[in-house]
C-alpha cells in the first residue's frame, strides 16, 4: 500500500469537493433507488464515498441485503428490455485479471432500511481511467469467485462517472 501522508486526514479529505461523481438511478423495476458515488484523488489512491437510498429491503434477520458494486467498462446506462443496463458491459478490467481482481471490483454495499453508506480506499484505478465509465449496483451479493462477475445478478442501478470541476 502506498504511504499516505494524509491518512490521518482521510475523513477531512472526503469532505472536500470530489474529483469525479456518478449520479446513480435505479432501473424501471427499482425506480426508488437514487444516490451518488463520489471519487477523490488521494495521493496515489482514490477514496470512494457511496451514498444510496431506495434500495430493496430484506425480509428477515437472515436476509439482510448486500449488493455487489462494480465499475463496468461501458459508457452508458442503457440497454434492452431484458437488461436495462446491458451497455454497461463487463467489469472494468484493463489488466486482464480474474474476478474479483478486476480494477472495477469494489466492496459490496450493505443495505440498511434501503440505505447504503460506504467509504473506502482503492488503488486499482485512477480518476482519469474511470471518467466516462459506469458504476453498477446489483441485486445480489458478490460471491468473489464465479467468473466473470461474481454471480451478482440483475443490474438494478447505474450511474455514469463524470469529472467534477473544482
Ligand atoms: Cu457489476
Ligand atoms: Zn469483477
PDB file of C-alpha atoms and ligand atoms in Angstrom:
ATOM      1  CA  UNK A   1       0.000   0.000   0.000  1.00  0.00           C
ATOM      2  CA  UNK A   2       1.178   3.458  -0.753  1.00  0.00           C
ATOM      3  CA  UNK A   3       2.426   5.561   2.111  1.00  0.00           C
ATOM      4  CA  UNK A   4      -0.179   8.164   2.692  1.00  0.00           C
ATOM      5  CA  UNK A   5       0.957  11.287   4.427  1.00  0.00           C
ATOM      6  CA  UNK A   6      -2.593  12.448   4.731  1.00  0.00           C
ATOM      7  CA  UNK A   7      -4.069   9.228   6.063  1.00  0.00           C
ATOM      8  CA  UNK A   8      -4.914  10.856   9.362  1.00  0.00           C
ATOM      9  CA  UNK A   9      -6.898  13.403   7.431  1.00  0.00           C
ATOM     10  CA  UNK A  10      -8.730  10.985   5.187  1.00  0.00           C
ATOM     11  CA  UNK A  11     -12.081  11.862   6.660  1.00  0.00           C
ATOM     12  CA  UNK A  12     -11.480  15.548   6.084  1.00  0.00           C
ATOM     13  CA  UNK A  13     -10.258  14.875   2.532  1.00  0.00           C
ATOM     14  CA  UNK A  14     -13.554  13.320   1.572  1.00  0.00           C
ATOM     15  CA  UNK A  15     -15.375  16.369   2.842  1.00  0.00           C
ATOM     16  CA  UNK A  16     -13.862  18.477   0.080  1.00  0.00           C
ATOM     17  CA  UNK A  17     -15.292  18.622  -3.407  1.00  0.00           C
ATOM     18  CA  UNK A  18     -14.779  15.354  -5.267  1.00  0.00           C
ATOM     19  CA  UNK A  19     -12.778  14.902  -8.453  1.00  0.00           C
ATOM     20  CA  UNK A  20     -15.441  12.750 -10.103  1.00  0.00           C
ATOM     21  CA  UNK A  21     -19.089  11.986  -9.429  1.00  0.00           C
ATOM     22  CA  UNK A  22     -21.610   9.405 -10.603  1.00  0.00           C
ATOM     23  CA  UNK A  23     -25.276  10.178 -10.013  1.00  0.00           C
ATOM     24  CA  UNK A  24     -26.967   6.801  -9.625  1.00  0.00           C
ATOM     25  CA  UNK A  25     -30.517   5.916 -10.635  1.00  0.00           C
ATOM     26  CA  UNK A  26     -32.450   2.680 -10.436  1.00  0.00           C
ATOM     27  CA  UNK A  27     -33.820   0.641 -13.319  1.00  0.00           C
ATOM     28  CA  UNK A  28     -37.547   0.709 -14.086  1.00  0.00           C
ATOM     29  CA  UNK A  29     -38.128  -2.098 -11.610  1.00  0.00           C
ATOM     30  CA  UNK A  30     -36.104  -0.256  -8.937  1.00  0.00           C
ATOM     31  CA  UNK A  31     -37.172   3.332  -9.540  1.00  0.00           C
ATOM     32  CA  UNK A  32     -36.766   4.314  -5.905  1.00  0.00           C
ATOM     33  CA  UNK A  33     -33.015   3.819  -5.982  1.00  0.00           C
ATOM     34  CA  UNK A  34     -31.049   7.008  -6.227  1.00  0.00           C
ATOM     35  CA  UNK A  35     -27.823   8.363  -4.898  1.00  0.00           C
ATOM     36  CA  UNK A  36     -24.288   9.292  -5.730  1.00  0.00           C
ATOM     37  CA  UNK A  37     -20.773   7.935  -5.810  1.00  0.00           C
ATOM     38  CA  UNK A  38     -18.008  10.448  -5.159  1.00  0.00           C
ATOM     39  CA  UNK A  39     -14.366   9.862  -6.115  1.00  0.00           C
ATOM     40  CA  UNK A  40     -11.469  11.756  -4.533  1.00  0.00           C
ATOM     41  CA  UNK A  41      -7.872  11.550  -5.699  1.00  0.00           C
ATOM     42  CA  UNK A  42      -5.806  10.983  -2.545  1.00  0.00           C
ATOM     43  CA  UNK A  43      -2.062  10.869  -3.302  1.00  0.00           C
ATOM     44  CA  UNK A  44      -1.550   7.542  -5.146  1.00  0.00           C
ATOM     45  CA  UNK A  45      -5.020   6.193  -4.451  1.00  0.00           C
ATOM     46  CA  UNK A  46      -8.671   7.063  -4.823  1.00  0.00           C
ATOM     47  CA  UNK A  47     -11.096   7.440  -1.933  1.00  0.00           C
ATOM     48  CA  UNK A  48     -14.647   6.428  -2.842  1.00  0.00           C
ATOM     49  CA  UNK A  49     -17.719   7.611  -0.961  1.00  0.00           C
ATOM     50  CA  UNK A  50     -21.054   5.963  -1.755  1.00  0.00           C
ATOM     51  CA  UNK A  51     -24.460   7.285  -0.634  1.00  0.00           C
ATOM     52  CA  UNK A  52     -27.509   5.409  -1.916  1.00  0.00           C
ATOM     53  CA  UNK A  53     -31.166   5.342  -0.884  1.00  0.00           C
ATOM     54  CA  UNK A  54     -34.243   3.437  -2.036  1.00  0.00           C
ATOM     55  CA  UNK A  55     -32.545   0.037  -2.188  1.00  0.00           C
ATOM     56  CA  UNK A  56     -34.681  -3.094  -1.772  1.00  0.00           C
ATOM     57  CA  UNK A  57     -35.090  -4.127   1.857  1.00  0.00           C
ATOM     58  CA  UNK A  58     -34.508  -7.545   3.366  1.00  0.00           C
ATOM     59  CA  UNK A  59     -37.364  -9.708   4.542  1.00  0.00           C
ATOM     60  CA  UNK A  60     -35.916 -11.281   7.664  1.00  0.00           C
ATOM     61  CA  UNK A  61     -32.998 -11.349  10.022  1.00  0.00           C
ATOM     62  CA  UNK A  62     -31.081 -13.780   7.802  1.00  0.00           C
ATOM     63  CA  UNK A  63     -31.729 -11.796   4.640  1.00  0.00           C
ATOM     64  CA  UNK A  64     -30.002  -8.532   5.424  1.00  0.00           C
ATOM     65  CA  UNK A  65     -29.398  -7.260   1.926  1.00  0.00           C
ATOM     66  CA  UNK A  66     -25.973  -6.925   0.333  1.00  0.00           C
ATOM     67  CA  UNK A  67     -25.437  -5.591  -3.170  1.00  0.00           C
ATOM     68  CA  UNK A  68     -22.496  -6.233  -5.465  1.00  0.00           C
ATOM     69  CA  UNK A  69     -20.894  -2.991  -6.581  1.00  0.00           C
ATOM     70  CA  UNK A  70     -18.546  -2.533  -9.537  1.00  0.00           C
ATOM     71  CA  UNK A  71     -17.208  -0.129 -12.121  1.00  0.00           C
ATOM     72  CA  UNK A  72     -18.098  -1.522 -15.533  1.00  0.00           C
ATOM     73  CA  UNK A  73     -16.208  -0.685 -18.701  1.00  0.00           C
ATOM     74  CA  UNK A  74     -19.178   0.662 -20.675  1.00  0.00           C
ATOM     75  CA  UNK A  75     -20.032   4.330 -21.021  1.00  0.00           C
ATOM     76  CA  UNK A  76     -23.836   4.376 -20.940  1.00  0.00           C
ATOM     77  CA  UNK A  77     -26.627   3.394 -18.530  1.00  0.00           C
ATOM     78  CA  UNK A  78     -28.660   1.979 -21.378  1.00  0.00           C
ATOM     79  CA  UNK A  79     -29.553  -1.460 -22.604  1.00  0.00           C
ATOM     80  CA  UNK A  80     -32.542  -3.519 -23.687  1.00  0.00           C
ATOM     81  CA  UNK A  81     -35.838  -4.717 -22.195  1.00  0.00           C
ATOM     82  CA  UNK A  82     -34.139  -7.798 -20.726  1.00  0.00           C
ATOM     83  CA  UNK A  83     -31.169  -5.954 -19.232  1.00  0.00           C
ATOM     84  CA  UNK A  84     -31.833  -2.257 -18.902  1.00  0.00           C
ATOM     85  CA  UNK A  85     -28.143  -1.520 -18.285  1.00  0.00           C
ATOM     86  CA  UNK A  86     -26.651  -4.050 -20.695  1.00  0.00           C
ATOM     87  CA  UNK A  87     -24.499  -1.331 -22.281  1.00  0.00           C
ATOM     88  CA  UNK A  88     -22.546  -1.128 -19.010  1.00  0.00           C
ATOM     89  CA  UNK A  89     -20.594  -4.091 -20.358  1.00  0.00           C
ATOM     90  CA  UNK A  90     -18.155  -6.130 -18.303  1.00  0.00           C
ATOM     91  CA  UNK A  91     -16.266  -5.179 -15.165  1.00  0.00           C
ATOM     92  CA  UNK A  92     -13.565  -2.589 -15.824  1.00  0.00           C
ATOM     93  CA  UNK A  93     -10.519  -4.838 -16.322  1.00  0.00           C
ATOM     94  CA  UNK A  94      -7.575  -3.176 -18.076  1.00  0.00           C
ATOM     95  CA  UNK A  95      -5.130  -5.663 -16.515  1.00  0.00           C
ATOM     96  CA  UNK A  96      -6.937  -8.728 -17.893  1.00  0.00           C
ATOM     97  CA  UNK A  97      -7.336 -10.124 -14.348  1.00  0.00           C
ATOM     98  CA  UNK A  98      -9.908 -12.552 -12.965  1.00  0.00           C
ATOM     99  CA  UNK A  99     -12.842 -11.535 -10.788  1.00  0.00           C
ATOM    100  CA  UNK A 100     -12.574 -10.222  -8.016  1.00  0.00           C
ATOM    101  CA  UNK A 101      -9.227  -8.765  -9.076  1.00  0.00           C
ATOM    102  CA  UNK A 102     -10.701  -6.609 -11.824  1.00  0.00           C
ATOM    103  CA  UNK A 103      -9.804  -2.957 -11.377  1.00  0.00           C
ATOM    104  CA  UNK A 104     -13.527  -2.231 -11.207  1.00  0.00           C
ATOM    105  CA  UNK A 105     -14.283  -4.681  -8.400  1.00  0.00           C
ATOM    106  CA  UNK A 106     -15.239  -2.840  -5.213  1.00  0.00           C
ATOM    107  CA  UNK A 107     -16.661  -3.770  -1.800  1.00  0.00           C
ATOM    108  CA  UNK A 108     -20.367  -4.613  -1.885  1.00  0.00           C
ATOM    109  CA  UNK A 109     -22.896  -2.278  -0.308  1.00  0.00           C
ATOM    110  CA  UNK A 110     -24.774  -3.190   2.873  1.00  0.00           C
ATOM    111  CA  UNK A 111     -28.427  -2.251   2.804  1.00  0.00           C
ATOM    112  CA  UNK A 112     -29.899  -0.720   5.980  1.00  0.00           C
ATOM    113  CA  UNK A 113     -33.592   0.056   5.622  1.00  0.00           C
ATOM    114  CA  UNK A 114     -32.981   0.793   1.955  1.00  0.00           C
ATOM    115  CA  UNK A 115     -29.954   2.985   2.579  1.00  0.00           C
ATOM    116  CA  UNK A 116     -26.278   2.310   1.977  1.00  0.00           C
ATOM    117  CA  UNK A 117     -23.243   4.294   3.028  1.00  0.00           C
ATOM    118  CA  UNK A 118     -19.715   3.219   2.217  1.00  0.00           C
ATOM    119  CA  UNK A 119     -16.293   4.876   2.246  1.00  0.00           C
ATOM    120  CA  UNK A 120     -13.183   3.033   1.130  1.00  0.00           C
ATOM    121  CA  UNK A 121      -9.785   3.492  -0.425  1.00  0.00           C
ATOM    122  CA  UNK A 122      -8.583   1.787  -3.604  1.00  0.00           C
ATOM    123  CA  UNK A 123      -5.514   1.957  -5.820  1.00  0.00           C
ATOM    124  CA  UNK A 124      -6.955  -0.270  -8.530  1.00  0.00           C
ATOM    125  CA  UNK A 125      -7.717   2.691 -10.796  1.00  0.00           C
ATOM    126  CA  UNK A 126      -7.067   6.384 -11.201  1.00  0.00           C
ATOM    127  CA  UNK A 127      -9.700   9.091 -11.536  1.00  0.00           C
ATOM    128  CA  UNK A 128      -8.641   9.658 -15.132  1.00  0.00           C
ATOM    129  CA  UNK A 129      -9.193   5.999 -16.061  1.00  0.00           C
ATOM    130  CA  UNK A 130     -12.755   5.827 -14.804  1.00  0.00           C
ATOM    131  CA  UNK A 131     -14.150   9.072 -16.199  1.00  0.00           C
ATOM    132  CA  UNK A 132     -16.934   8.188 -18.632  1.00  0.00           C
ATOM    133  CA  UNK A 133     -17.343   4.630 -17.351  1.00  0.00           C
ATOM    134  CA  UNK A 134     -20.237   3.486 -15.185  1.00  0.00           C
ATOM    135  CA  UNK A 135     -20.888   2.272 -11.650  1.00  0.00           C
ATOM    136  CA  UNK A 136     -23.368  -0.594 -11.307  1.00  0.00           C
ATOM    137  CA  UNK A 137     -25.281  -1.857  -8.254  1.00  0.00           C
ATOM    138  CA  UNK A 138     -26.528  -5.452  -8.496  1.00  0.00           C
ATOM    139  CA  UNK A 139     -29.472  -7.225  -6.855  1.00  0.00           C
ATOM    140  CA  UNK A 140     -27.307  -9.916  -5.244  1.00  0.00           C
ATOM    141  CA  UNK A 141     -24.129 -10.083  -3.185  1.00  0.00           C
ATOM    142  CA  UNK A 142     -20.860 -10.680  -4.980  1.00  0.00           C
ATOM    143  CA  UNK A 143     -19.553 -14.212  -4.330  1.00  0.00           C
ATOM    144  CA  UNK A 144     -15.976 -13.119  -5.202  1.00  0.00           C
ATOM    145  CA  UNK A 145     -15.444 -16.383  -7.054  1.00  0.00           C
ATOM    146  CA  UNK A 146     -17.770 -17.037 -10.009  1.00  0.00           C
ATOM    147  CA  UNK A 147     -16.355 -15.817 -13.331  1.00  0.00           C
ATOM    148  CA  UNK A 148     -16.635 -13.363 -14.861  1.00  0.00           C
ATOM    149  CA  UNK A 149     -18.723 -11.282 -12.474  1.00  0.00           C
ATOM    150  CA  UNK A 150     -19.286 -12.930  -9.100  1.00  0.00           C
ATOM    151  CA  UNK A 151     -22.808 -14.218  -9.813  1.00  0.00           C
ATOM    152  CA  UNK A 152     -24.065 -10.780  -8.831  1.00  0.00           C
ATOM    153  CA  UNK A 153     -27.414 -10.950 -10.574  1.00  0.00           C
ATOM    154  CA  UNK A 154     -29.529  -8.236 -12.088  1.00  0.00           C
ATOM    155  CA  UNK A 155     -28.150  -4.730 -12.605  1.00  0.00           C
ATOM    156  CA  UNK A 156     -30.563  -2.645 -10.533  1.00  0.00           C
ATOM    157  CA  UNK A 157     -28.911   0.781 -10.636  1.00  0.00           C
ATOM    158  CA  UNK A 158     -26.380   2.633 -12.760  1.00  0.00           C
ATOM    159  CA  UNK A 159     -24.545   5.930 -12.988  1.00  0.00           C
ATOM    160  CA  UNK A 160     -22.063   7.433 -15.443  1.00  0.00           C
ATOM    161  CA  UNK A 161     -18.860   8.731 -13.810  1.00  0.00           C
ATOM    162  CA  UNK A 162     -18.243  12.359 -14.717  1.00  0.00           C
ATOM    163  CA  UNK A 163     -15.411  14.693 -13.873  1.00  0.00           C
ATOM    164  CA  UNK A 164     -16.315  17.183 -11.173  1.00  0.00           C
ATOM    165  CA  UNK A 165     -14.594  20.518 -11.739  1.00  0.00           C
ATOM    166  CA  UNK A 166     -13.175  22.097  -8.643  1.00  0.00           C
TER     167      UNK A 166
HETATM  168 CU1  LIG B   1     -21.251  -5.265 -11.801  1.00  0.00          CU
HETATM  169 ZN1  LIG B   2     -15.092  -8.300 -11.387  1.00  0.00          ZN
END
